[in-house]
Amino acid sequence: SPRGRQILARLPGVPVTEVAGHWRIPSLHGNDGNIARWTRIKSETLVLGVRQSLTTRPNGRSADWIAPGASNGCAMACAYCYVPRRKGYANPITLFTNIEAITAHVR
Ligand code: SF4
């Protein structure tokens, strides 16, 4: 995407690995050996993706609506985090580069 290319242009020399999807990336997700590198992966890896589903659902609990986010993942390192088990032992930031489509949907 054009925004993805803009981001890459600001990161000269950074190795880029193209993958079919940002979910279940081979060598990143599903490798329980990665748990020892939990925080290092967060500081070394940025996943760029295109959000496919743009839907807003009613919530009614902590918010009125749940809108599509511009990113997922987490840069923190809480000892009690349950995400490693659910997300395949790696949880770097994934940034969705189709931000214009996301904000247009929210608008
Ligand atoms: S518990 Fe939440 S804030 Fe802490 S590392 Fe896990 S996802 Fe991030």
XYZ file of N, CA and C and ligand atoms in Angstrom:
329
model
N 0.853 -1.191 0.000
C 0.000 0.000 0.000
C 0.892 1.246 0.000
N 0.360 2.398 -0.473
C 1.186 3.613 -0.482
C 1.694 3.979 0.917
N 0.849 3.878 1.940
C 1.301 4.208 3.293
C 2.366 3.222 3.763
N 2.222 1.960 3.415
C 3.244 0.977 3.757
C 4.585 1.333 3.130
N 4.548 1.788 1.883
C 5.798 2.192 1.215
C 6.392 3.433 1.876
N 5.542 4.358 2.324
C 6.038 5.544 3.046
C 6.761 5.131 4.321
N 6.182 4.194 5.033
C 6.789 3.739 6.293
C 8.133 3.080 6.009
N 8.165 2.214 5.010
C 9.420 1.533 4.676
C 10.483 2.527 4.225
N 10.068 3.593 3.564
C 11.037 4.600 3.101
C 11.714 5.286 4.287
N 11.043 5.303 5.438
C 11.633 5.919 6.627
C 12.519 4.957 7.401
N 12.610 3.725 6.922
C 13.401 2.702 7.613
C 14.437 2.107 6.661
N 15.311 2.943 6.121
C 16.275 2.414 5.137
C 17.188 1.357 5.764
N 17.434 0.319 5.007
C 18.346 -0.723 5.482
C 17.693 -1.781 6.347
N 16.447 -1.563 6.716
C 15.774 -2.549 7.568
C 15.351 -3.732 6.704
N 15.701 -4.948 7.115
C 15.288 -6.104 6.329
C 13.765 -6.241 6.312
N 13.234 -6.533 5.142
C 11.789 -6.684 4.974
C 11.498 -8.111 4.530
N 10.567 -8.728 5.209
C 10.135 -10.074 4.834
C 8.663 -10.002 4.445
N 8.368 -10.337 3.209
C 6.967 -10.340 2.783
C 6.320 -11.645 3.207
N 5.120 -11.530 3.723
C 4.377 -12.711 4.161
C 2.966 -12.632 3.588
N 2.314 -13.776 3.550
C 0.978 -13.815 2.935
C -0.046 -13.072 3.773
N 0.140 -13.054 5.085
C -0.814 -12.399 5.963
C -0.125 -12.010 7.249
N -0.713 -11.079 7.992
C -0.056 -10.617 9.216
C -0.403 -11.496 10.409
N -1.214 -12.493 10.202
C -1.633 -13.395 11.259
C -0.944 -14.721 11.038
N -0.403 -15.318 12.053
C 0.309 -16.597 11.968
C 1.475 -16.513 10.968
N 2.383 -15.609 11.239
C 3.556 -15.445 10.384
C 4.547 -16.568 10.695
N 4.938 -17.327 9.678
C 5.905 -18.409 9.929
C 7.188 -17.834 10.544
N 7.806 -18.553 11.427
C 9.026 -18.197 12.151
C 8.787 -17.137 13.220
N 7.598 -16.538 13.255
C 7.303 -15.568 14.311
C 6.264 -16.149 15.269
N 5.154 -16.578 14.715
C 4.086 -17.135 15.545
C 4.174 -18.664 15.588
N 3.773 -19.230 16.701
C 3.718 -20.679 16.813
C 5.030 -21.317 17.211
N 6.016 -20.515 17.569
C 7.312 -21.047 17.978
C 7.471 -20.788 19.464
N 7.287 -21.827 20.279
C 7.314 -21.572 21.723
C 8.711 -21.199 22.213
N 9.736 -21.384 21.371
C 11.074 -20.907 21.719
C 11.143 -19.389 21.739
N 10.189 -18.752 21.090
C 10.179 -17.290 21.055
C 9.813 -16.666 22.398
N 9.285 -17.455 23.298
C 8.836 -16.862 24.562
C 10.020 -16.217 25.301
N 11.218 -16.796 25.142
C 12.403 -16.223 25.794
C 12.808 -14.897 25.146
N 12.321 -14.652 23.938
C 12.658 -13.415 23.212
C 11.445 -12.473 23.156
N 10.534 -12.617 24.099
C 9.250 -11.905 24.087
C 9.416 -10.405 23.903
N 10.238 -9.779 24.714
C 10.378 -8.329 24.602
C 11.326 -7.934 23.467
N 12.310 -8.769 23.179
C 13.227 -8.437 22.094
C 12.477 -8.401 20.760
N 11.602 -9.347 20.533
C 10.822 -9.367 19.290
C 9.994 -8.090 19.174
N 9.473 -7.610 20.300
C 8.663 -6.382 20.263
C 9.503 -5.177 19.853
N 10.786 -5.193 20.192
C 11.630 -4.042 19.858
C 12.278 -4.189 18.485
N 12.282 -5.389 17.922
C 12.973 -5.604 16.644
C 12.034 -5.782 15.466
N 10.767 -6.055 15.728
C 9.865 -6.440 14.646
C 8.672 -5.492 14.584
N 8.413 -4.975 13.406
C 7.199 -4.209 13.144
C 6.471 -4.926 12.018
N 5.236 -5.277 12.263
C 4.437 -5.942 11.244
C 3.549 -4.888 10.585
N 3.601 -4.820 9.269
C 2.724 -3.921 8.521
C 1.676 -4.771 7.822
N 0.451 -4.386 7.957
C -0.619 -5.153 7.333
C -1.688 -4.240 6.784
N -2.628 -4.845 6.082
C -3.795 -4.128 5.573
C -5.015 -4.740 6.249
N -5.742 -3.914 6.984
C -6.928 -4.439 7.676
C -8.009 -4.729 6.649
N -8.433 -5.983 6.632
C -9.426 -6.386 5.628
C -10.841 -6.087 6.094
N -11.129 -6.382 7.340
C -12.516 -6.247 7.781
C -12.716 -4.904 8.478
N -13.622 -4.114 7.927
C -13.914 -2.802 8.505
C -15.353 -2.829 8.998
N -15.521 -3.294 10.224
C -16.864 -3.358 10.803
C -16.842 -2.730 12.178
N -17.938 -2.134 12.549
C -18.106 -1.571 13.883
C -19.279 -2.292 14.547
N -19.007 -2.819 15.746
C -20.028 -3.600 16.447
C -20.501 -2.843 17.683
N -21.781 -2.939 18.027
C -22.231 -2.365 19.295
C -21.538 -3.063 20.449
N -21.206 -2.328 21.496
C -20.543 -2.918 22.651
C -21.444 -2.830 23.879
N -21.675 -1.623 24.356
C -22.591 -1.452 25.477
C -21.992 -1.734 26.833
N -20.727 -2.075 26.917
C -20.101 -2.312 28.227
C -19.187 -1.136 28.543
N -17.922 -1.253 28.176
C -16.994 -0.159 28.483
C -17.027 0.930 27.418
N -17.711 0.676 26.322
C -17.841 1.666 25.255
C -19.141 1.383 24.529
N -19.618 2.361 23.788
C -20.843 2.147 23.017
C -20.585 1.255 21.811
N -19.390 1.415 21.219
C -19.076 0.707 19.983
C -17.657 0.155 20.044
N -17.441 -0.902 19.264
C -16.081 -1.382 19.034
C -15.774 -1.142 17.556
N -14.871 -0.211 17.308
C -14.512 0.158 15.936
C -13.247 -0.592 15.529
N -13.014 -0.708 14.234
C -11.766 -1.350 13.807
C -10.561 -0.515 14.222
N -9.580 -1.142 14.824
C -8.404 -0.421 15.289
C -7.388 -0.237 14.176
N -6.506 0.720 14.387
C -5.451 0.984 13.408
C -4.230 0.105 13.651
N -4.235 -0.609 14.745
C -3.090 -1.464 15.052
C -3.530 -2.539 16.028
N -2.688 -3.537 16.200
C -2.852 -4.445 17.326
C -1.470 -4.874 17.786
N -1.437 -5.772 18.739
C -0.161 -6.113 19.345
C 0.076 -5.234 20.561
N 1.250 -5.348 21.141
C 1.515 -4.641 22.386
C 3.020 -4.486 22.552
N 3.436 -3.314 23.053
C 4.861 -3.055 23.245
C 5.295 -3.310 24.688
N 4.396 -3.750 25.523
C 4.711 -3.922 26.942
C 5.161 -5.365 27.230
N 5.394 -5.648 28.490
C 5.935 -6.964 28.845
C 5.448 -7.396 30.223
N 4.138 -7.442 30.425
C 3.604 -7.834 31.728
C 3.857 -9.323 31.980
N 4.275 -9.650 33.189
C 4.622 -11.036 33.500
C 3.403 -11.957 33.413
N 2.220 -11.414 33.645
C 1.013 -12.251 33.673
C 0.307 -12.322 32.323
N 0.928 -11.782 31.301
C 0.256 -11.669 30.004
C -0.184 -13.040 29.478
N -1.436 -13.123 29.048
C -1.967 -14.372 28.499
C -1.801 -14.433 26.984
N -1.403 -13.324 26.371
C -1.357 -13.249 24.916
C -0.371 -14.239 24.298
N 0.794 -14.522 24.917
C 1.725 -15.463 24.284
C 1.062 -16.778 23.913
N 0.214 -17.285 24.790
C -0.433 -18.572 24.501
C -1.426 -18.439 23.364
N -2.161 -17.330 23.352
C -3.222 -17.176 22.346
C -2.676 -16.734 20.996
N -1.549 -16.026 21.011
C -1.085 -15.431 19.774
C 0.190 -16.073 19.250
N 0.535 -17.208 19.773
C 1.645 -17.938 19.176
C 3.013 -17.458 19.610
N 3.127 -17.006 20.856
C 4.426 -16.722 21.486
C 5.153 -15.500 20.941
N 4.471 -14.661 20.207
C 5.069 -13.399 19.771
C 3.932 -12.401 19.587
N 4.126 -11.175 20.053
C 3.052 -10.187 19.953
C 3.626 -8.794 19.657
N 4.347 -8.654 18.543
C 4.851 -7.324 18.212
C 3.714 -6.433 17.723
N 4.009 -5.162 17.549
C 2.999 -4.242 17.034
C 2.731 -4.550 15.566
N 1.471 -4.669 15.245
C 1.043 -4.719 13.843
C 0.352 -3.398 13.543
N 0.819 -2.732 12.500
C 0.259 -1.444 12.108
C -0.470 -1.632 10.785
N -1.732 -1.222 10.750
C -2.499 -1.346 9.508
C -2.295 -0.095 8.675
N -1.830 -0.298 7.451
C -1.415 0.844 6.640
C -2.575 1.481 5.876
N -3.734 0.853 5.878
C -4.884 1.466 5.206
C -5.672 2.337 6.197
N -4.933 3.237 6.855
C -5.533 4.073 7.896
C -6.623 4.974 7.327
N -6.475 5.413 6.083
C -7.514 6.275 5.495
C -8.851 5.524 5.424
N -8.808 4.260 5.027
C -10.047 3.464 4.936
C -10.626 3.251 6.327
N -9.756 3.036 7.321
C -10.235 2.799 8.684
C -10.918 4.054 9.228
N -10.260 5.209 9.072
C -10.859 6.434 9.609
C -12.110 6.824 8.820
N -12.150 6.546 7.514
C -13.366 6.825 6.734
C -14.511 5.972 7.239
N -14.221 4.707 7.555
C -15.254 3.827 8.092
C -15.770 4.367 9.425
N -14.861 4.771 10.304
C -15.272 5.264 11.623
C -16.102 6.548 11.481
N -15.663 7.413 10.556
C -16.421 8.646 10.319
C -17.846 8.341 9.874
S -1.051 -7.950 29.584
Fe -1.713 -6.464 28.041
S -0.317 -4.708 28.320
Fe 0.645 -6.483 29.334
S 2.000 -7.381 27.799
Fe 0.023 -8.458 27.683
S -1.131 -7.402 26.089
Fe 0.559 -6.040 26.715
